[in-house]
Short mmCIF file of N, CA and C in Angstrom, two decimals:
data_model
loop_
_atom_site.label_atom_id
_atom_site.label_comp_id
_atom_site.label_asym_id
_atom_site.label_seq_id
_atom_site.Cartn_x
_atom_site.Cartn_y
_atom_site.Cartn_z
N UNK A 1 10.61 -32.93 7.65
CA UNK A 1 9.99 -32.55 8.92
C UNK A 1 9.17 -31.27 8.72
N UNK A 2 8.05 -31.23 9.11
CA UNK A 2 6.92 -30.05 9.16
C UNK A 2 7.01 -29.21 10.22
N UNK A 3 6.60 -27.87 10.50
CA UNK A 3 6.67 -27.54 11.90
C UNK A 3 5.09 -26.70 11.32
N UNK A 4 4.60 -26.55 12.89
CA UNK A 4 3.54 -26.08 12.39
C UNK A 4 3.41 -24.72 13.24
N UNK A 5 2.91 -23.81 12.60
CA UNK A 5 2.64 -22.59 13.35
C UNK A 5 1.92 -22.49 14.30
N UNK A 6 1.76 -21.99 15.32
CA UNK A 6 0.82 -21.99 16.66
C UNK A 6 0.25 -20.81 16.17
N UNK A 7 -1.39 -20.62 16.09
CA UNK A 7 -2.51 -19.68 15.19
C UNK A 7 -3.29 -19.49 16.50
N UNK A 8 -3.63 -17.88 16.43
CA UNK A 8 -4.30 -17.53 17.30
C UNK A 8 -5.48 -16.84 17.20
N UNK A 9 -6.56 -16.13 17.29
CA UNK A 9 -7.02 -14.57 16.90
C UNK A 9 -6.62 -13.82 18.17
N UNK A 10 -6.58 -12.85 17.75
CA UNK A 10 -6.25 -11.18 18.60
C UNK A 10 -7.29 -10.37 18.29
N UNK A 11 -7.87 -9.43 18.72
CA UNK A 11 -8.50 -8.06 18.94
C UNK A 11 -7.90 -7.06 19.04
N UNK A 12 -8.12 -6.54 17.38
CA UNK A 12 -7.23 -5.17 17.25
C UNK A 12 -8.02 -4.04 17.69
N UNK A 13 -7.51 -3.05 17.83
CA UNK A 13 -7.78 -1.53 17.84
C UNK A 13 -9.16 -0.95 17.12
N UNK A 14 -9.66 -1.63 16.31
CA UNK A 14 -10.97 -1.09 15.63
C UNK A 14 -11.33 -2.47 15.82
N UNK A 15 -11.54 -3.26 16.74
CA UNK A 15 -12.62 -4.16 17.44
C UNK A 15 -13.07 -5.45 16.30
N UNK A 16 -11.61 -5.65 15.47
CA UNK A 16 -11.89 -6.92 14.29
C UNK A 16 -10.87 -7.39 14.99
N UNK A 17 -11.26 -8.83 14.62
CA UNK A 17 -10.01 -10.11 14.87
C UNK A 17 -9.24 -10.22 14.11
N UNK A 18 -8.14 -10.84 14.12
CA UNK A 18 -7.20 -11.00 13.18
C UNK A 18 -6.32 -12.92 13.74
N UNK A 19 -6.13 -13.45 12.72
CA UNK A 19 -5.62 -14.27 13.07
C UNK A 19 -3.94 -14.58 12.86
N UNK A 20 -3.46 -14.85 13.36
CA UNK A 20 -1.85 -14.28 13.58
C UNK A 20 -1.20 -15.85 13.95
N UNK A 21 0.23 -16.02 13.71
CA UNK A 21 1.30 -17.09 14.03
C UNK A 21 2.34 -16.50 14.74
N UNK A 22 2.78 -17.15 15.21
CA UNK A 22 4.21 -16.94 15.64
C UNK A 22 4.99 -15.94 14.97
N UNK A 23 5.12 -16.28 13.79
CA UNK A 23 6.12 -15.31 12.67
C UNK A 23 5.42 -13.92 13.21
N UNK A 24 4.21 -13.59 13.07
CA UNK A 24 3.56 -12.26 13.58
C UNK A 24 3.99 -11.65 14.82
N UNK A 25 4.56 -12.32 15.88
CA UNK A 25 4.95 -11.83 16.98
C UNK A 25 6.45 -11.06 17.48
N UNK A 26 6.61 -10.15 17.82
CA UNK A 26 8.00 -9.88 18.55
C UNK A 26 7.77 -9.30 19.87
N UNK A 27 8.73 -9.61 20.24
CA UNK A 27 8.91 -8.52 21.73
C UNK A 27 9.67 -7.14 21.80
N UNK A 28 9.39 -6.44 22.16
CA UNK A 28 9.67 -5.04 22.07
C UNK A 28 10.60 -4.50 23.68
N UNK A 29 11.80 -5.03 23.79
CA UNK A 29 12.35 -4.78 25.03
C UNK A 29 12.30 -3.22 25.47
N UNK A 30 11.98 -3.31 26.66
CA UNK A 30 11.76 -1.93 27.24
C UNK A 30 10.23 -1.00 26.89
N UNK A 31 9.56 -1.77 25.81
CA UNK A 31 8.35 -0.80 25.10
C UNK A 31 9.04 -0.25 24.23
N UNK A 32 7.80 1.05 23.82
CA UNK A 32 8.20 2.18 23.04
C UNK A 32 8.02 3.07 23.81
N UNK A 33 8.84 4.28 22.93
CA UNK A 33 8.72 5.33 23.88
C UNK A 33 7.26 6.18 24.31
N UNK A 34 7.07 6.36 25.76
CA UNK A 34 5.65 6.39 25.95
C UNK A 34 4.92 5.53 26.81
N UNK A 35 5.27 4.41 26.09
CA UNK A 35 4.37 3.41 26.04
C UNK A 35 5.14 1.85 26.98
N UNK A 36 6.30 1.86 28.00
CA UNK A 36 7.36 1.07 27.99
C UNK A 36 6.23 -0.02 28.65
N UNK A 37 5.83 -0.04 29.08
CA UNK A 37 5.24 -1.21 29.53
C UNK A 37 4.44 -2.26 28.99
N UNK A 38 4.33 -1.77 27.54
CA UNK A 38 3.75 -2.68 26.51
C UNK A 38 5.25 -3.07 25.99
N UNK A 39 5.43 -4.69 25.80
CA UNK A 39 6.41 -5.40 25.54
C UNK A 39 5.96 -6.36 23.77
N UNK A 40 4.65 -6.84 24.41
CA UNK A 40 4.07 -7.72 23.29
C UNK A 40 3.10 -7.24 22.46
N UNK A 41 4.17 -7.55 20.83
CA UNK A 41 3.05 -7.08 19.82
C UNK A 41 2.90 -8.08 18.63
N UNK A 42 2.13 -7.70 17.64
CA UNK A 42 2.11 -8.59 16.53
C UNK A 42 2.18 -7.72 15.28
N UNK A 43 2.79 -7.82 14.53
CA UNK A 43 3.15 -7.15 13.30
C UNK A 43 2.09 -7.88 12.48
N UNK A 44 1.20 -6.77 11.78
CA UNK A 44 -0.05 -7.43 11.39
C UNK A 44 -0.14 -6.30 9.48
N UNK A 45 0.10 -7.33 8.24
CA UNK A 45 0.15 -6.55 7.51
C UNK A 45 -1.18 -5.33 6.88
N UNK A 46 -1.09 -4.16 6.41
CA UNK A 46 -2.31 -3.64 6.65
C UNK A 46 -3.23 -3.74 5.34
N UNK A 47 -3.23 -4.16 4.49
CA UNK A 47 -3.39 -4.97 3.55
C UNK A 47 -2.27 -5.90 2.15
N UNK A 48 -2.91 -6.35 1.12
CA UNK A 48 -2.14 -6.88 0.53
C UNK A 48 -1.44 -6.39 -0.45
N UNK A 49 -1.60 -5.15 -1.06
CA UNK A 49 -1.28 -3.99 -1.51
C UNK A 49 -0.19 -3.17 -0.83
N UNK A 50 -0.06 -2.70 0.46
CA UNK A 50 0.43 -1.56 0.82
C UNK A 50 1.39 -1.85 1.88
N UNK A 51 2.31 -0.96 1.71
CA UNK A 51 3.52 -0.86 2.38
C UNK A 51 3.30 -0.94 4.01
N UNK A 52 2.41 -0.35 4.50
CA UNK A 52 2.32 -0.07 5.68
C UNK A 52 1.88 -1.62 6.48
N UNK A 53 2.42 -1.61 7.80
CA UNK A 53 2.35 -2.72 8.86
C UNK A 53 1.86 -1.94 9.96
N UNK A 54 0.84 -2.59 10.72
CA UNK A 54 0.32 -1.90 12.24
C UNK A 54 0.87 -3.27 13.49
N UNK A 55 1.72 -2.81 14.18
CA UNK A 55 2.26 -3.00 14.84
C UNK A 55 1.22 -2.84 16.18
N UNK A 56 0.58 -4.32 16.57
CA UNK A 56 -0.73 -4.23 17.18
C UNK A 56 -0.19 -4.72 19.11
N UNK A 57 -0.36 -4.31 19.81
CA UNK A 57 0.15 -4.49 21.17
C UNK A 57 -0.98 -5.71 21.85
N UNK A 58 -0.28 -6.41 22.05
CA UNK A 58 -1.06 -7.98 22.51
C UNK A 58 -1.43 -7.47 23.40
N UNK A 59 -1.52 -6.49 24.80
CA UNK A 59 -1.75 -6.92 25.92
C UNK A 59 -2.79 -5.47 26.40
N UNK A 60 -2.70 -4.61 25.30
CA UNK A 60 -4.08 -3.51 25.09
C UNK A 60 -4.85 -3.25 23.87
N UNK A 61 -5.52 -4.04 23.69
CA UNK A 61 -6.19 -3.65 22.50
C UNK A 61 -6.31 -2.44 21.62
N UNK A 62 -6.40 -1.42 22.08
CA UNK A 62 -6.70 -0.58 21.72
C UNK A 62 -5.52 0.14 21.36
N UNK A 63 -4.07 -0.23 22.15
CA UNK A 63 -2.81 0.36 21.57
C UNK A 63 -2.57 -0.17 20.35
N UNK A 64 -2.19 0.40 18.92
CA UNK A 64 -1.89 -0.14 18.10
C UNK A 64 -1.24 1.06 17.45
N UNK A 65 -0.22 1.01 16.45
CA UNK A 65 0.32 1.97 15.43
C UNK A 65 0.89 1.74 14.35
N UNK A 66 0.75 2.18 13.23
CA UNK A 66 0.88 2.19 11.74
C UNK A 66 2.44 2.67 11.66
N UNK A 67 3.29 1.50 10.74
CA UNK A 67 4.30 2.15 10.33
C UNK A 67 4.93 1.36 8.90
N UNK A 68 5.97 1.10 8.86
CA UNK A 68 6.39 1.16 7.36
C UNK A 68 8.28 0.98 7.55
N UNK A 69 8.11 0.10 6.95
CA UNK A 69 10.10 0.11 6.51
C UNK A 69 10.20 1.72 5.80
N UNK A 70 11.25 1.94 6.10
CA UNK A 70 11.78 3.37 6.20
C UNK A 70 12.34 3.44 5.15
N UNK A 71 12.84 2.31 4.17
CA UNK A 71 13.48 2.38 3.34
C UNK A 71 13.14 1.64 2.26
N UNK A 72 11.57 1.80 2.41
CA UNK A 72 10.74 2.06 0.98
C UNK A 72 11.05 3.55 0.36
N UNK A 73 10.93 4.56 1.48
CA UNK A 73 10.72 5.91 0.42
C UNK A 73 11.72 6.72 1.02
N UNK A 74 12.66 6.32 1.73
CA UNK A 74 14.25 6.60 1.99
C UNK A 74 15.05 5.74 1.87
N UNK A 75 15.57 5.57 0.39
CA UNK A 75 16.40 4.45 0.05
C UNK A 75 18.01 4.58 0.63
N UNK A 76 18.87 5.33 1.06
CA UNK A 76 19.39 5.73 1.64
C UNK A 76 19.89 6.15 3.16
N UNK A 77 18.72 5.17 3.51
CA UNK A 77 18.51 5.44 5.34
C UNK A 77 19.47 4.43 6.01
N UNK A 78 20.29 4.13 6.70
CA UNK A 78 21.06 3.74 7.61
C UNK A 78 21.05 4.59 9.05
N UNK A 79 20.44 4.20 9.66
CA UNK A 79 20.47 4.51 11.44
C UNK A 79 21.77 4.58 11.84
N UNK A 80 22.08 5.03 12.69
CA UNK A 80 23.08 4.97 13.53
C UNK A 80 23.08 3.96 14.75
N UNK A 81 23.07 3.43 15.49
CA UNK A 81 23.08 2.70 16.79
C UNK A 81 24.60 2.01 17.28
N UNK A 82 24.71 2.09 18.38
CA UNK A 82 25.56 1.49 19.15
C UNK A 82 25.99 -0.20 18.92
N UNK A 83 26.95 -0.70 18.70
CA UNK A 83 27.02 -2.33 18.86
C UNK A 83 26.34 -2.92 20.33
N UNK A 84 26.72 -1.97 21.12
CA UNK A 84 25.61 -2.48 22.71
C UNK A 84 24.40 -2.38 22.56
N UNK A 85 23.66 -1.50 21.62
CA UNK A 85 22.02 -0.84 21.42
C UNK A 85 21.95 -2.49 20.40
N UNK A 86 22.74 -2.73 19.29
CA UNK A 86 22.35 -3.61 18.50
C UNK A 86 22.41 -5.48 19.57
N UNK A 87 23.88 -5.29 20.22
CA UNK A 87 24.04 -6.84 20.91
C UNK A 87 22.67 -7.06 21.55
N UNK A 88 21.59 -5.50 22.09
CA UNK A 88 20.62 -5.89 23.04
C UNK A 88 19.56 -6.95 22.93
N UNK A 89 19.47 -6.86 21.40
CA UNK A 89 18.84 -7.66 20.58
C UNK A 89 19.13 -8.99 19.89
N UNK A 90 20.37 -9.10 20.09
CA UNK A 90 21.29 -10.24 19.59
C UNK A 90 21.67 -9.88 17.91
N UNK A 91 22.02 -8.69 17.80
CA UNK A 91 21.93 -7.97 16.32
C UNK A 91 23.28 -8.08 16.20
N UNK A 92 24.49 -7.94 14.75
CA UNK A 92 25.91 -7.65 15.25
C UNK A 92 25.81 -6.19 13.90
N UNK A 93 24.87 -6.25 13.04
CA UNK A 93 24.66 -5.31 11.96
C UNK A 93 23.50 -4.95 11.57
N UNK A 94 23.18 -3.87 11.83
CA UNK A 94 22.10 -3.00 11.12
C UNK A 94 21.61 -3.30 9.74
N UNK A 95 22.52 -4.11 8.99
CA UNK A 95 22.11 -4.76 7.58
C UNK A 95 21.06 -6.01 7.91
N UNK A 96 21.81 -6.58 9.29
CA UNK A 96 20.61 -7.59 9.39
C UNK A 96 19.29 -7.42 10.42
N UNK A 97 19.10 -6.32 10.47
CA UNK A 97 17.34 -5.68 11.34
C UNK A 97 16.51 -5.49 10.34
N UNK A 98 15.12 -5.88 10.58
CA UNK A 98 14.10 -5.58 9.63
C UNK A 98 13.70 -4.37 10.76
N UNK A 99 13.61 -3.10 10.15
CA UNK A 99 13.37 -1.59 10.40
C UNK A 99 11.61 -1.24 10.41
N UNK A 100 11.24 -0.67 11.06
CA UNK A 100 9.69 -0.20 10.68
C UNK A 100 10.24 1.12 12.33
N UNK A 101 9.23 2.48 10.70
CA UNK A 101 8.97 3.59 11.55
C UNK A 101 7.83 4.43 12.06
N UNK A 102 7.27 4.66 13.41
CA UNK A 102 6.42 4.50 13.41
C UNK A 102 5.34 5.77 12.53
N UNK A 103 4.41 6.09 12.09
CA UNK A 103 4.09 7.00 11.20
C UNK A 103 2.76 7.41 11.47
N UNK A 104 2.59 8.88 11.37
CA UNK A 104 1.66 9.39 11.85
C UNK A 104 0.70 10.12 10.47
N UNK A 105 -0.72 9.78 10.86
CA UNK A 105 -1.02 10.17 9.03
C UNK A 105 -2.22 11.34 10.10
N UNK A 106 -2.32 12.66 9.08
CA UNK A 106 -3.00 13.89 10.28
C UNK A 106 -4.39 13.43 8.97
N UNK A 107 -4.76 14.98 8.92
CA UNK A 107 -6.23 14.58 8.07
C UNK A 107 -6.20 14.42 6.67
N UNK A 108 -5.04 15.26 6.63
CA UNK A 108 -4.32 15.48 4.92
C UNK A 108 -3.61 14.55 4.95
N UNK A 109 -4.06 13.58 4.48
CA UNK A 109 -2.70 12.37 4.35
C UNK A 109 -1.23 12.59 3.33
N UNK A 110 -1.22 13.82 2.89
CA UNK A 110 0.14 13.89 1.99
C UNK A 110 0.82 14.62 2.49
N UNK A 111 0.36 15.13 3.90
CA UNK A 111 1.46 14.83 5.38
C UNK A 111 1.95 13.89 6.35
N UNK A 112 1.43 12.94 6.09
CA UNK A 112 1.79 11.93 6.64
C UNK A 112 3.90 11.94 6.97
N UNK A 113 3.62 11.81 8.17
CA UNK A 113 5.17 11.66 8.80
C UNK A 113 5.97 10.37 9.49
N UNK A 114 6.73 10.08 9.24
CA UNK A 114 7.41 8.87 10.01
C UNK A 114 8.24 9.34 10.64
N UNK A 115 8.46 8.81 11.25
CA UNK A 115 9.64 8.89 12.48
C UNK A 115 10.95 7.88 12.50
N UNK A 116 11.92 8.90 11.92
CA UNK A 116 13.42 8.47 11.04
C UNK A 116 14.61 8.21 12.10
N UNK A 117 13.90 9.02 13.36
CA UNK A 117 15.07 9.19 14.41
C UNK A 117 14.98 8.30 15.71
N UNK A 118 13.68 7.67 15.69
CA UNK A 118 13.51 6.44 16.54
C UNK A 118 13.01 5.13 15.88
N UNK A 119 13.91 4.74 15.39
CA UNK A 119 12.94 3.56 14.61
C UNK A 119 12.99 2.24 15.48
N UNK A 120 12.10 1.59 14.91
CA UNK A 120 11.68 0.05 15.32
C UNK A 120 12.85 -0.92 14.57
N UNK A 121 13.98 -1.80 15.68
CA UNK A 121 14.88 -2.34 15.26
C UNK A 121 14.12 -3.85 15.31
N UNK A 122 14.37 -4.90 14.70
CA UNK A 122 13.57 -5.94 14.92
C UNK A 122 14.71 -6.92 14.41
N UNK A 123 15.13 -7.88 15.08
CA UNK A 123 15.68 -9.07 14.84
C UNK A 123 14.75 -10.53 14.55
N UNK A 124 14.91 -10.62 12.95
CA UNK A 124 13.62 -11.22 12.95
C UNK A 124 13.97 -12.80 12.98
N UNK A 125 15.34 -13.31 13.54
CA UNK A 125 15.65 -14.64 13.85
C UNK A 125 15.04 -14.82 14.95
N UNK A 126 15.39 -14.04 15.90
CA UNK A 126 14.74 -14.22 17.31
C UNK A 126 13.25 -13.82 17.98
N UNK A 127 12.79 -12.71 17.01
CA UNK A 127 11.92 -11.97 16.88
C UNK A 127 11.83 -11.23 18.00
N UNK A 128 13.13 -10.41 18.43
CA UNK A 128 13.20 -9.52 19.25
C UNK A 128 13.65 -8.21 19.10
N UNK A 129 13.17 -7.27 19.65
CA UNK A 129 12.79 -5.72 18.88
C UNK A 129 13.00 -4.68 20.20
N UNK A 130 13.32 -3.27 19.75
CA UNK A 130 13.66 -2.35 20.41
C UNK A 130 13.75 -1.08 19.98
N UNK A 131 12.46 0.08 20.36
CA UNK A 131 12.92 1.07 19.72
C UNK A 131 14.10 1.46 20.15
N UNK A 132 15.00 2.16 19.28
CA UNK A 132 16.53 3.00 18.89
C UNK A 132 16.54 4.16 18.60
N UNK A 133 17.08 5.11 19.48
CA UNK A 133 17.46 6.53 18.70
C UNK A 133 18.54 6.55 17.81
N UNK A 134 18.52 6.91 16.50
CA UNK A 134 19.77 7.10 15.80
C UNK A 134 20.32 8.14 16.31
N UNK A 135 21.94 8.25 16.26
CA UNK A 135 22.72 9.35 17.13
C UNK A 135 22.83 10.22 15.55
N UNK A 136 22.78 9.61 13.98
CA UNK A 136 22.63 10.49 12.97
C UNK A 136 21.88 11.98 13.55
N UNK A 137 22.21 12.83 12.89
CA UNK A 137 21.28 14.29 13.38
C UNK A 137 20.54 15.01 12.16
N UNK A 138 20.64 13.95 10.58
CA UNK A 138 20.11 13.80 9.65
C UNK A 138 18.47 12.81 9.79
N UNK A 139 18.49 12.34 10.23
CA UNK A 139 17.49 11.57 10.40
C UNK A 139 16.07 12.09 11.30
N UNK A 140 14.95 12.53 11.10
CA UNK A 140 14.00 13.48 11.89
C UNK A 140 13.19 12.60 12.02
N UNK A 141 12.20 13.11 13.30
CA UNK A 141 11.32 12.79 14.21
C UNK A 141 10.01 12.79 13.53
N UNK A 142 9.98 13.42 12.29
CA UNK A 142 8.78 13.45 11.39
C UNK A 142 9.29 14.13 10.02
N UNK A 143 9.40 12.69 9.13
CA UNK A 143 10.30 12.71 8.29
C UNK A 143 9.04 12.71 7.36
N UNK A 144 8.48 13.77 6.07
CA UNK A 144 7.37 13.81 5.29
C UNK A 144 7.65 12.49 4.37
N UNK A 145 6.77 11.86 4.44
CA UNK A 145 6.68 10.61 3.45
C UNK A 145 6.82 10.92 1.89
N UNK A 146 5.81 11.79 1.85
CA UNK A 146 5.49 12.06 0.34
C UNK A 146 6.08 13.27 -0.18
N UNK A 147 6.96 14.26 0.50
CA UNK A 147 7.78 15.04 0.57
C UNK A 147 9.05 15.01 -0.08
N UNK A 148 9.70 15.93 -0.81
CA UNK A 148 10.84 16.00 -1.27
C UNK A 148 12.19 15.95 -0.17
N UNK A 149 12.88 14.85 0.04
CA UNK A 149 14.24 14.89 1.01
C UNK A 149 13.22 15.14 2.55
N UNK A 150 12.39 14.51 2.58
CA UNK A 150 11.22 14.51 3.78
C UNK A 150 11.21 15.69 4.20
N UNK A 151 11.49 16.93 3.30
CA UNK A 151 10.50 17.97 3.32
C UNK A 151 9.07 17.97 3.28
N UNK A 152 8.07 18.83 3.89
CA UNK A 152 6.78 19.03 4.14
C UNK A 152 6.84 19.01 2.10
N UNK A 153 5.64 18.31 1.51
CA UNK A 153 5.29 18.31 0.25
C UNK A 153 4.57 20.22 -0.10
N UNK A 154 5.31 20.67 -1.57
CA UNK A 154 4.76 21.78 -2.07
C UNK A 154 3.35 21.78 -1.88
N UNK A 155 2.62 22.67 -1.61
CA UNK A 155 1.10 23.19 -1.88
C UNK A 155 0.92 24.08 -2.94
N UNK A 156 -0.18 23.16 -3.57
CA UNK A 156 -0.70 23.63 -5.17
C UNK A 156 -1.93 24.16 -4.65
#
């Protein structure tokens, strides 16, 4: 038996199409923070090379944001969350969420920061998602990517 993907295009944030399936989609209960009234997005990879995913909002074009599994360059990261924060999602373990945080790159990109203490929980059976505060107090709000222990990186 075949199943076939339902294919769409979307209009991202810098005014290119993208063509996307099902698998591309989750729902984001409640929004993000900020932003709660955006529910629907599409996880859109940002090329074929690179770690980073832009997490594109179906229902404003122009909302879109760059982020990244957290535990590419924090191998060691485990969130904290509630079994009620995880059931919201139909989650029972944090082993089984695909994670993305959202990440902010300034002009110097070898500041670039993610955000360790709200991450993007995503249940990718159901494809339903929720940002989470970790109750960890290890985990920061702008965690340096390219940074030692997501310390701000030395200046040479």
């Amino acid at each position: 038996m075949t199943t076939s993907e339902n294919k769409r295009l979307i209009k991202t944030r810098f005014g290119k199409e993208v063509e996307i399936t099902d698998k591309n989609l989750v729902t984001i209960k409640d929004g993000l923070l900020g932003f709660e009234t955006y529910e629907s997005y599409a996880v859109i990879p940002h090329g074929d090379e690179s770690p980073f995913l832009w997490l594109q909002s179906l229902d404003e074009p122009q909302l879109a944001f760059i982020t990244i599994d957290p535990r590419i360059f924090a191998q060691d990261y485990v969130p904290n969350f509630s079994e009620n924060e995880l059931s919201s999602i139909e989650l029972t373990s944090i082993s089984e969420a695909v994670l993305l945080a959202i990440v902010v790159i300034p002009d110097d990109p070898k500041l670039m920061t993610a955000n360790l203490q709200a991450p993007i929980v995503i249940n990718a059976k159901n494809r339903q998602g929720k940002q989470m505060i970790s109750s960890s107090q290890e985990h920061k709000v702008r965690h340096y990517i390219l940074g030692k222990n997501g310390e701000p990186p030395e200046k040479k």
